[in-house]
Amino acid sequence: MRHNERDIQFNVDAYTAKLIGRENVSKLEGAVLEIVKNAYDADAKIFCMYYSQEQQCIYVLDNGSGMKESVLRGHWMTIGNSSKKKVFKTAGNRIQTGAKGIGRFALDRISDRCEMLTVSEDGGLEWIVNWEDFDELKKLSDVKAKLYDTDESLLSYAQISDWKNRAVASVIRELDWGDTGTVFRLYGLHDEWGGKTIDKLKNHLENLLPPDVVNDFDIYFFDDETEIQKAKIISANLDSFDYKIEFQVCNDELKIGITRNEFDFGDEEERILKEAEIPEEEWKYFHGVVKTLSFFFPEIGEKENVIGNYRGILYFNKITATSQDTAKFYYKDIKGRRNLTKEFGGIKLYRDHFRVRPYGEYGDNDFDWLELAARLRRSPAGLGHKTGNWRVAPEQMIGIVDISRENTNLDDAANRNGIQEGKGFDQLKRILLSVITEFERDRQYIGRKLAAYKKKQDELQNQLDRMREKAEERRKWEEEREKQQDGEMSAAPVVNPEEVEELVDSLTARQEEEVKELRDEAKMLQTLATTGIVTNMFMHEIRTLTNNIGQELDAAYEAIKYDRDLDAAFQNVRQAIGFKKHFASWFNVTIESIRKDKRKRRLYNISEMLEEFLENWRAILNRNGVKLTAFCEKDIIFKCFAFDIENIISNLISNSLASFDRESESVLGKKEIHLRIEKWEKGFILYYEDTGWGLSDKYKKRPDIIMEAFESDKSGSEREEDEDGTGMGMWIVKRTVVEYNGDIDLSENKILDNGFKIVIRLGGM
């Protein structure tokens, strides 16, 4: 039975409060950042931090708005209570950066004792605290700070007349300090403030503010030995780049501006660009004109903007370039270029003009927070590769992304080290990768054109060289004949030409054999990849068949052993055999595709070659409610690898099945696939279409993108095993078509509401 009711209050140990602060401000750089942020949030235009080695003291000054006693008591002295939580715009219209009410513990991170003068429009207050008091066994409410009224000025309290660095002190004294601000004197320093610490913090402050963004907030940081011209922190700036990529997210639209600064075609630019078949509308972009692109969110695979508006600017810089690549791609000379990544870092994140660490921090684990290295490993193709996707390396990208406290779903992590993981941060990364991908496409488009042009030039040069050799041989033969006619005998040849020819033939044959082996190996990998895609597509059905066979055999075993019922057992076995037969079609479109005889390139009658293959697919599709209509002209004779043609069809059918399997499939009506193959003067044309959902908005404007490696339009699929798709099927199709000197037309998909259409022309290899 209850009696004697009374209330008891919660309390916090003082040391626990101190630990909370240290957990959130664990590094010296972070502590300095918090102090600078507080000055910025107070509308300061000047921030000054001076380390006096002689006095072993840190002086911190700003000319912000200062704190009234009500703010100092209610917010500064109340842990976790910040005046910036609800009202986060200052009188000077700055968006304040802090909101957790624990940034003041940055002072504890730096020193044991803190003396502060803060001057507001109501007058001056001196506040003194000894952080060591938090280490004793006291309740938080028992820890006291001293507070005094004072009329002392900011510069007097900073003891500027006693500074050893008289040169910088005179500069600081002449600045417009105004009538309000805050000064800290920090004693009992926890770190060794020497040359390395000063240099590290200076570099940290140089990267604290993004370049060319904040023009009304000057930072001074110096010690006893700092020269005048080095006392003021100048934000890192970038004046050398190969590509500049500006972007802006506004509501549900992504706008991108791409500036090329990498290529130099010299006086023969017009001839080179024409012969390289670069369209004239692209020429202006080699001369500083910004190439603008615009996408609504569904066009880049995003349903909606969950963050809000933000912007950024990225730079691409090659670290090295071979002389061969410089000549092939007409690069500008980058000799002597510094490794800008070490100096500027990677892609950095700024919130309301202040750096959010550790993103883009060179040498830190989160330097490559967009995982560009992993993208590069998945697709290591060179710039001029015909089908592979060139990917930028993390060390080649520099830039800033400017977010705001007004952005939603991008809250600071609890330990003030980065952004909280979640849907906002995930979308931010996806949007940035979309921006980078558009830059990569632009650069690779130019790279492929120039690589093909160089190959054409080399072939022409080889022909000219052979013609010169023939002309030289003819000239020597004429001279030799004239000598013989004059009665002179020529000397015996040093080398037997037949032996040379035999040696050359041997080397050529060996090289051709090595190339053939590599090509065959690549084709085998493509076939195995297609087999994996098809198998993965029907994994659920395969598992069901396997389970059904097992259940029927178990039932037959029990009928014989326990019931002595042979008729029932026989029926179970027959049912198991029926399920087993379904596997035959699977083996024929998967395992059978790598049969040895299909790995031989020879002349095929395409209709005969595909007859059994299509029947096997038809059996599989029928069980899944899909109708396959196929027609092939009878007299198409084509030299190829059988599995190449099968791979194309299997990947197309797999994509159709994924489309049919999307939710609300009843809206589509019938599930049908239509395939037609007709003769072409160079080979044959394959017309393929289905009645599925068609391409998503992400690919409507530019359907060719689906043929890039790792691009997948299967995100709407409910199949657990294929939720995201592999993104390799259409890349395999494109790679195969290129090998057969063919082309792919996806243009009709731009205007289709539903369904998918593709036209593939295949010539000879």
Short mmCIF file of C-alpha atoms in Angstrom, two decimals, residues 21-34 106 109-110 191 200-201 357-358 361 364 417:
data_model
loop_
_atom_site.label_atom_id
_atom_site.label_comp_id
_atom_site.label_asym_id
_atom_site.label_seq_id
_atom_site.Cartn_x
_atom_site.Cartn_y
_atom_site.Cartn_z
CA GLY A 21 31.17 18.39 -23.75
CA ARG A 22 34.43 16.56 -24.36
CA GLU A 23 32.60 13.84 -26.31
CA ASN A 24 31.24 16.51 -28.63
CA VAL A 25 34.41 18.60 -28.85
CA SER A 26 37.15 16.00 -28.71
CA LYS A 27 39.82 17.60 -30.94
CA LEU A 28 41.61 20.92 -30.72
CA GLU A 29 40.57 21.82 -34.28
CA GLY A 30 36.94 21.18 -33.34
CA ALA A 31 37.26 23.40 -30.28
CA VAL A 32 38.67 26.26 -32.35
CA LEU A 33 35.89 25.75 -34.89
CA GLU A 34 33.23 26.09 -32.15
CA ALA A 106 35.25 24.04 -26.52
CA ARG A 109 38.96 21.51 -24.35
CA ILE A 110 41.57 24.25 -24.74
CA ASP A 191 48.12 21.25 -25.73
CA LYS A 200 47.83 22.61 -38.44
CA LEU A 201 45.29 25.07 -37.04
CA ARG A 357 34.14 17.83 -40.93
CA PRO A 358 35.46 15.29 -41.74
CA GLU A 361 39.58 15.83 -45.29
CA ASP A 364 40.87 10.96 -43.27
CA ASN A 417 31.33 15.10 -36.28
#
